[in-house]
Amino acid sequence: MSRTERDNWQDPDEIARRVQDGTLTRRNLLKLFGVSAASVAFTSAATGTAGAEGVRYDYVVVGAGSAGCTLAARLLADSRASVLLIEAGGSNDLPEVRDFTKAGSLTAPGSRLIWPFQSEPQPALLNQPQSFVCGKLGGGSSSVNGMVWVRGNPADYDHWAAQGATGWNYANVRSSLDALTGPIKPSSELTRRNLLSQATVNAAVDVGYAYNPDYNGATQFGVGYTQLNVVNQIRQDAFTTFLTPYLTDPRLTIMTDAEVARLTFDSRKAVTGVVIKAGDRQFTVRAECEVVLSTGTINTPRLLQLSGVGAARDLAPLGIPVVADLPGVGANLHDHLISVTLKKLRVPEPESHLTAMDVNVFTGRGRVPGTPAYEFQVYYTRDGYPPYPGNSMSVGVMNLHPTSRGHVKLRSADPAVPPIIQPNFLQTAEDLDTQVEGYRLAMELINSRGLRDWVTDEGSLPGPGFDTREKLIEAVRTYSQADFHAVGTCRMGTDANAVVDPQLRVRGITGLRLASAAIMPSVTSGNTNAPSMMIGDRCGRLILGRS
Ligand SMILES: Cc1cc2nc3c(=O)[nH]c(=O)nc-3n(C[C@H](O)[C@H](O)[C@H](O)COP(=O)(O)OP(=O)(O)OC[C@H]3O[C@@H](n4cnc5c(N)ncnc54)[C@H](O)[C@@H]3O)c2cc1C
């Protein structure tokens, strides 16, 4: 590497651009500076290449996922602070993470890139447990997700504020949402290329949905090509997108393969440390200013409960000493349920058809005034996965505003035992009615005239005769899955069951904030990656007093 070439790489924006467009991998970036990954930002705690033990950091952020990465980036950008970012998983600098077409394989059973969480069997879904997997690597779930980019409806955030999340209405969160797109470049360039996608959009317009070229723009309603956070066919995960400019900044230390087992507190309920388990080592690090948990919807209540912060009535029987009796920890779990109708394609799609989630429809009157009731995700499946055959197209429908609420609770005081995840899907009559009505609309679209030349009834799911309410309920119970948009288990608000206040500070504890999908009072109208990234960025601004 010549001196001049190296000088060209002193511009963080240029580095970020080159990593994002795939012309520079992170490993090569570090080589460029003549250093190994372990000696710059990364500390692989498991192999003990370097110790953060004994070193003090201004901020300790636990979890390098969607929110943790935007939070760390905001703290580094807007202050002189030092940040330790602790991640239970390993690096995301992997070809299968970068290649956006490999998303499906990343969450397959046995993958080392996920927390393989499963819910309790769901009585409303033929007693099937549901997948609640989430990413366990740099970038968290943004490194394994489907990359569908949806900001949410402005009315969702106004609704948060109305529920007690003062200062989180759309006017307040907008600057953090806008700040994401700049580094992230959501685009429908790939999805609009495919003839099947074009036929689907036309069919939806024929059915009566207005064409909407940008559901993240002036209005969310209508049918449009799915926007993906993919550039040059490379995933734009939170780690690569937001932290690349800081990888050689000495103020940032990233500790991978390091799971925080619990937090420690003094007698005045101030956080004193973060106990880290890495391989067979266990050690504690401290923050000069604050600790923030960005550990996501399942692991955040779990970690708090393991540390004695949760409902005293649940912790006491497990022998966990109670630090703060916060009954809201782990409550309010909810997720979108996606109900799928499918048809086999008459002719296989050409290899040039690269995308899966091609078309989105937002429609209906949501129970939050101003929001849609439903999101349809229309996707093409080249390879089958039970019970869905390959070479098919599906219309999946989500009720965007479910009313059923569940919980995350410890099964045991042993941190190695997975928690109880009880989402209570379709527990309310309203949720069942809304889902069934959405399913009827999804079937109307997949059976519509505009798709007849593309699909065949042979092998369709559900089969023929599913036209009565009873049969539609049967189909919903059979062909629905959790859609990986779990939120709400450490709800923000001001009432007795809120876990964090609108500044994201854990109530009754000093020096501890939460920033992840766990703090959402209610799920937004769409996929949850962008809203989670927004929460991280806004948390950084709140900490620095710049909101
Ligand atoms: C398979 C899948 C597909 C999805 N598809 C989409 C999509 O297409 N579009 C969309 O918008 N959203 C999608 N989502 C949802 C979206 O990705 C998540 O809502 C969002 O990433 C959540 O961000 P988060 O910061 O709350 O948590 P995460 O991104 O999950 O980050 C949490 C991080 O904390 C780490 N961690 C947890 N516990 C500990 C601990 N004790 N110690 C150290 N580290 C810890 C985890 O390893 C992880 O890296 C999908 C999610 C999944 C799982």
PDB file of C-alpha atoms in Angstrom, residues 130-264:
ATOM      1  CA  GLN A 130     -42.891 -19.802  17.048  1.00  0.00           C
ATOM      2  CA  SER A 131     -39.397 -18.706  16.113  1.00  0.00           C
ATOM      3  CA  PHE A 132     -38.070 -15.692  18.012  1.00  0.00           C
ATOM      4  CA  VAL A 133     -34.513 -15.972  16.713  1.00  0.00           C
ATOM      5  CA  CYS A 134     -32.429 -12.826  16.692  1.00  0.00           C
ATOM      6  CA  GLY A 135     -28.956 -11.981  15.452  1.00  0.00           C
ATOM      7  CA  LYS A 136     -25.921 -12.796  17.606  1.00  0.00           C
ATOM      8  CA  LEU A 137     -23.063 -11.037  15.837  1.00  0.00           C
ATOM      9  CA  GLY A 138     -21.899  -7.547  14.964  1.00  0.00           C
ATOM     10  CA  GLY A 139     -24.964  -5.712  13.663  1.00  0.00           C
ATOM     11  CA  GLY A 140     -27.291  -7.980  15.674  1.00  0.00           C
ATOM     12  CA  SER A 141     -30.530  -8.740  13.885  1.00  0.00           C
ATOM     13  CA  SER A 142     -29.725  -6.185  11.172  1.00  0.00           C
ATOM     14  CA  SER A 143     -27.031  -8.632  10.030  1.00  0.00           C
ATOM     15  CA  VAL A 144     -29.435 -11.549   9.586  1.00  0.00           C
ATOM     16  CA  ASN A 145     -32.725  -9.848   8.728  1.00  0.00           C
ATOM     17  CA  GLY A 146     -34.733  -9.507   5.514  1.00  0.00           C
ATOM     18  CA  MET A 147     -33.538  -5.915   4.861  1.00  0.00           C
ATOM     19  CA  VAL A 148     -37.026  -4.533   4.190  1.00  0.00           C
ATOM     20  CA  TRP A 149     -36.774  -0.834   5.006  1.00  0.00           C
ATOM     21  CA  VAL A 150     -39.855   0.804   6.550  1.00  0.00           C
ATOM     22  CA  ARG A 151     -39.669   3.932   8.696  1.00  0.00           C
ATOM     23  CA  GLY A 152     -43.092   3.418  10.259  1.00  0.00           C
ATOM     24  CA  ASN A 153     -46.004   5.792  10.019  1.00  0.00           C
ATOM     25  CA  PRO A 154     -45.641   9.274  11.588  1.00  0.00           C
ATOM     26  CA  ALA A 155     -48.852   8.563  13.520  1.00  0.00           C
ATOM     27  CA  ASP A 156     -47.131   5.584  15.222  1.00  0.00           C
ATOM     28  CA  TYR A 157     -44.707   7.905  16.969  1.00  0.00           C
ATOM     29  CA  ASP A 158     -47.434  10.408  17.853  1.00  0.00           C
ATOM     30  CA  HIS A 159     -49.254   7.447  19.382  1.00  0.00           C
ATOM     31  CA  TRP A 160     -46.158   6.592  21.479  1.00  0.00           C
ATOM     32  CA  ALA A 161     -46.153  10.123  22.830  1.00  0.00           C
ATOM     33  CA  ALA A 162     -49.871   9.908  23.589  1.00  0.00           C
ATOM     34  CA  GLN A 163     -49.170   6.732  25.614  1.00  0.00           C
ATOM     35  CA  GLY A 164     -46.717   8.596  27.855  1.00  0.00           C
ATOM     36  CA  ALA A 165     -43.504   8.596  25.808  1.00  0.00           C
ATOM     37  CA  THR A 166     -43.217  12.357  26.046  1.00  0.00           C
ATOM     38  CA  GLY A 167     -40.880  13.781  23.412  1.00  0.00           C
ATOM     39  CA  TRP A 168     -41.165  10.781  21.069  1.00  0.00           C
ATOM     40  CA  ASN A 169     -43.786  12.128  18.682  1.00  0.00           C
ATOM     41  CA  TYR A 170     -42.899  12.195  14.997  1.00  0.00           C
ATOM     42  CA  ALA A 171     -41.691  15.779  15.058  1.00  0.00           C
ATOM     43  CA  ASN A 172     -39.208  14.772  17.772  1.00  0.00           C
ATOM     44  CA  VAL A 173     -37.959  11.476  16.339  1.00  0.00           C
ATOM     45  CA  ARG A 174     -37.789  12.664  12.763  1.00  0.00           C
ATOM     46  CA  SER A 175     -34.216  13.968  12.927  1.00  0.00           C
ATOM     47  CA  SER A 176     -33.017  10.566  14.156  1.00  0.00           C
ATOM     48  CA  LEU A 177     -34.982   8.737  11.441  1.00  0.00           C
ATOM     49  CA  ASP A 178     -33.659  11.117   8.784  1.00  0.00           C
ATOM     50  CA  ALA A 179     -30.099  10.678  10.066  1.00  0.00           C
ATOM     51  CA  LEU A 180     -30.252   6.966   9.218  1.00  0.00           C
ATOM     52  CA  THR A 181     -30.765   7.517   5.513  1.00  0.00           C
ATOM     53  CA  GLY A 182     -27.585   9.050   4.381  1.00  0.00           C
ATOM     54  CA  PRO A 183     -25.405   6.201   5.596  1.00  0.00           C
ATOM     55  CA  ILE A 184     -28.253   3.763   4.746  1.00  0.00           C
ATOM     56  CA  LYS A 185     -29.488   4.040   1.182  1.00  0.00           C
ATOM     57  CA  PRO A 186     -32.834   2.282   0.971  1.00  0.00           C
ATOM     58  CA  SER A 187     -33.784   1.500  -2.582  1.00  0.00           C
ATOM     59  CA  SER A 188     -36.296  -0.413  -4.671  1.00  0.00           C
ATOM     60  CA  GLU A 189     -33.866  -0.584  -7.570  1.00  0.00           C
ATOM     61  CA  LEU A 190     -33.513  -4.391  -7.251  1.00  0.00           C
ATOM     62  CA  THR A 191     -37.133  -5.263  -6.536  1.00  0.00           C
ATOM     63  CA  ARG A 192     -38.623  -3.214  -9.375  1.00  0.00           C
ATOM     64  CA  ARG A 193     -36.498  -5.066 -11.966  1.00  0.00           C
ATOM     65  CA  ASN A 194     -38.364  -8.344 -11.810  1.00  0.00           C
ATOM     66  CA  LEU A 195     -41.211  -9.065 -14.212  1.00  0.00           C
ATOM     67  CA  LEU A 196     -43.093 -10.984 -11.504  1.00  0.00           C
ATOM     68  CA  SER A 197     -42.847  -7.956  -9.182  1.00  0.00           C
ATOM     69  CA  GLN A 198     -44.138  -5.695 -11.928  1.00  0.00           C
ATOM     70  CA  ALA A 199     -47.031  -8.075 -12.623  1.00  0.00           C
ATOM     71  CA  THR A 200     -47.854  -8.129  -8.898  1.00  0.00           C
ATOM     72  CA  VAL A 201     -47.882  -4.345  -8.618  1.00  0.00           C
ATOM     73  CA  ASN A 202     -50.132  -4.118 -11.689  1.00  0.00           C
ATOM     74  CA  ALA A 203     -52.436  -6.810 -10.318  1.00  0.00           C
ATOM     75  CA  ALA A 204     -52.711  -4.932  -7.015  1.00  0.00           C
ATOM     76  CA  VAL A 205     -53.523  -1.700  -8.838  1.00  0.00           C
ATOM     77  CA  ASP A 206     -56.253  -3.597 -10.761  1.00  0.00           C
ATOM     78  CA  VAL A 207     -57.687  -4.808  -7.462  1.00  0.00           C
ATOM     79  CA  GLY A 208     -57.926  -1.174  -6.336  1.00  0.00           C
ATOM     80  CA  TYR A 209     -54.734  -0.311  -4.429  1.00  0.00           C
ATOM     81  CA  ALA A 210     -53.151   2.978  -5.482  1.00  0.00           C
ATOM     82  CA  TYR A 211     -49.592   2.754  -6.797  1.00  0.00           C
ATOM     83  CA  ASN A 212     -47.198   4.353  -4.302  1.00  0.00           C
ATOM     84  CA  PRO A 213     -43.620   4.838  -5.511  1.00  0.00           C
ATOM     85  CA  ASP A 214     -42.361   5.555  -1.971  1.00  0.00           C
ATOM     86  CA  TYR A 215     -44.126   4.162   1.089  1.00  0.00           C
ATOM     87  CA  ASN A 216     -41.499   5.911   3.237  1.00  0.00           C
ATOM     88  CA  GLY A 217     -42.487   9.236   1.674  1.00  0.00           C
ATOM     89  CA  ALA A 218     -45.545  11.469   1.773  1.00  0.00           C
ATOM     90  CA  THR A 219     -47.969   8.595   2.323  1.00  0.00           C
ATOM     91  CA  GLN A 220     -47.472   5.013   3.406  1.00  0.00           C
ATOM     92  CA  PHE A 221     -50.655   3.722   1.780  1.00  0.00           C
ATOM     93  CA  GLY A 222     -50.866   1.789  -1.482  1.00  0.00           C
ATOM     94  CA  VAL A 223     -48.814  -0.770  -3.370  1.00  0.00           C
ATOM     95  CA  GLY A 224     -45.152  -0.317  -4.228  1.00  0.00           C
ATOM     96  CA  TYR A 225     -41.846  -2.053  -4.763  1.00  0.00           C
ATOM     97  CA  THR A 226     -40.170  -3.062  -1.523  1.00  0.00           C
ATOM     98  CA  GLN A 227     -37.320  -0.798  -0.422  1.00  0.00           C
ATOM     99  CA  LEU A 228     -34.286  -2.714   0.775  1.00  0.00           C
ATOM    100  CA  ASN A 229     -31.264  -1.503   2.739  1.00  0.00           C
ATOM    101  CA  VAL A 230     -29.026  -3.087   0.133  1.00  0.00           C
ATOM    102  CA  VAL A 231     -26.457  -1.318  -2.023  1.00  0.00           C
ATOM    103  CA  ASN A 232     -24.703  -3.040  -4.909  1.00  0.00           C
ATOM    104  CA  GLN A 233     -26.304  -6.267  -3.684  1.00  0.00           C
ATOM    105  CA  ILE A 234     -24.571  -5.885  -0.289  1.00  0.00           C
ATOM    106  CA  ARG A 235     -26.471  -5.793   3.003  1.00  0.00           C
ATOM    107  CA  GLN A 236     -26.257  -2.489   4.853  1.00  0.00           C
ATOM    108  CA  ASP A 237     -26.204  -3.785   8.404  1.00  0.00           C
ATOM    109  CA  ALA A 238     -25.949  -1.463  11.388  1.00  0.00           C
ATOM    110  CA  PHE A 239     -22.377  -2.404  12.295  1.00  0.00           C
ATOM    111  CA  THR A 240     -20.840  -1.891   8.863  1.00  0.00           C
ATOM    112  CA  THR A 241     -22.909   1.158   8.060  1.00  0.00           C
ATOM    113  CA  PHE A 242     -22.545   3.141  11.253  1.00  0.00           C
ATOM    114  CA  LEU A 243     -19.333   1.959  12.897  1.00  0.00           C
ATOM    115  CA  THR A 244     -16.932   1.615   9.975  1.00  0.00           C
ATOM    116  CA  PRO A 245     -15.895   5.285  10.211  1.00  0.00           C
ATOM    117  CA  TYR A 246     -14.844   4.700  13.844  1.00  0.00           C
ATOM    118  CA  LEU A 247     -13.036   1.370  13.587  1.00  0.00           C
ATOM    119  CA  THR A 248      -9.658   3.036  13.853  1.00  0.00           C
ATOM    120  CA  ASP A 249     -10.782   5.608  16.426  1.00  0.00           C
ATOM    121  CA  PRO A 250      -9.038   4.857  19.753  1.00  0.00           C
ATOM    122  CA  ARG A 251     -12.135   6.014  21.640  1.00  0.00           C
ATOM    123  CA  LEU A 252     -14.048   2.945  20.444  1.00  0.00           C
ATOM    124  CA  THR A 253     -13.381  -0.529  21.802  1.00  0.00           C
ATOM    125  CA  ILE A 254     -15.465  -3.395  20.514  1.00  0.00           C
ATOM    126  CA  MET A 255     -15.419  -6.575  22.514  1.00  0.00           C
ATOM    127  CA  THR A 256     -16.808  -9.568  20.625  1.00  0.00           C
ATOM    128  CA  ASP A 257     -17.665 -13.091  21.848  1.00  0.00           C
ATOM    129  CA  ALA A 258     -18.403 -11.508  25.222  1.00  0.00           C
ATOM    130  CA  GLU A 259     -21.767 -12.111  26.868  1.00  0.00           C
ATOM    131  CA  VAL A 260     -22.863  -9.874  29.695  1.00  0.00           C
ATOM    132  CA  ALA A 261     -24.093 -12.260  32.383  1.00  0.00           C
ATOM    133  CA  ARG A 262     -25.441  -9.643  34.798  1.00  0.00           C
ATOM    134  CA  LEU A 263     -25.142  -6.117  36.097  1.00  0.00           C
ATOM    135  CA  THR A 264     -23.918  -5.197  39.571  1.00  0.00           C
TER     136      THR A 264
END
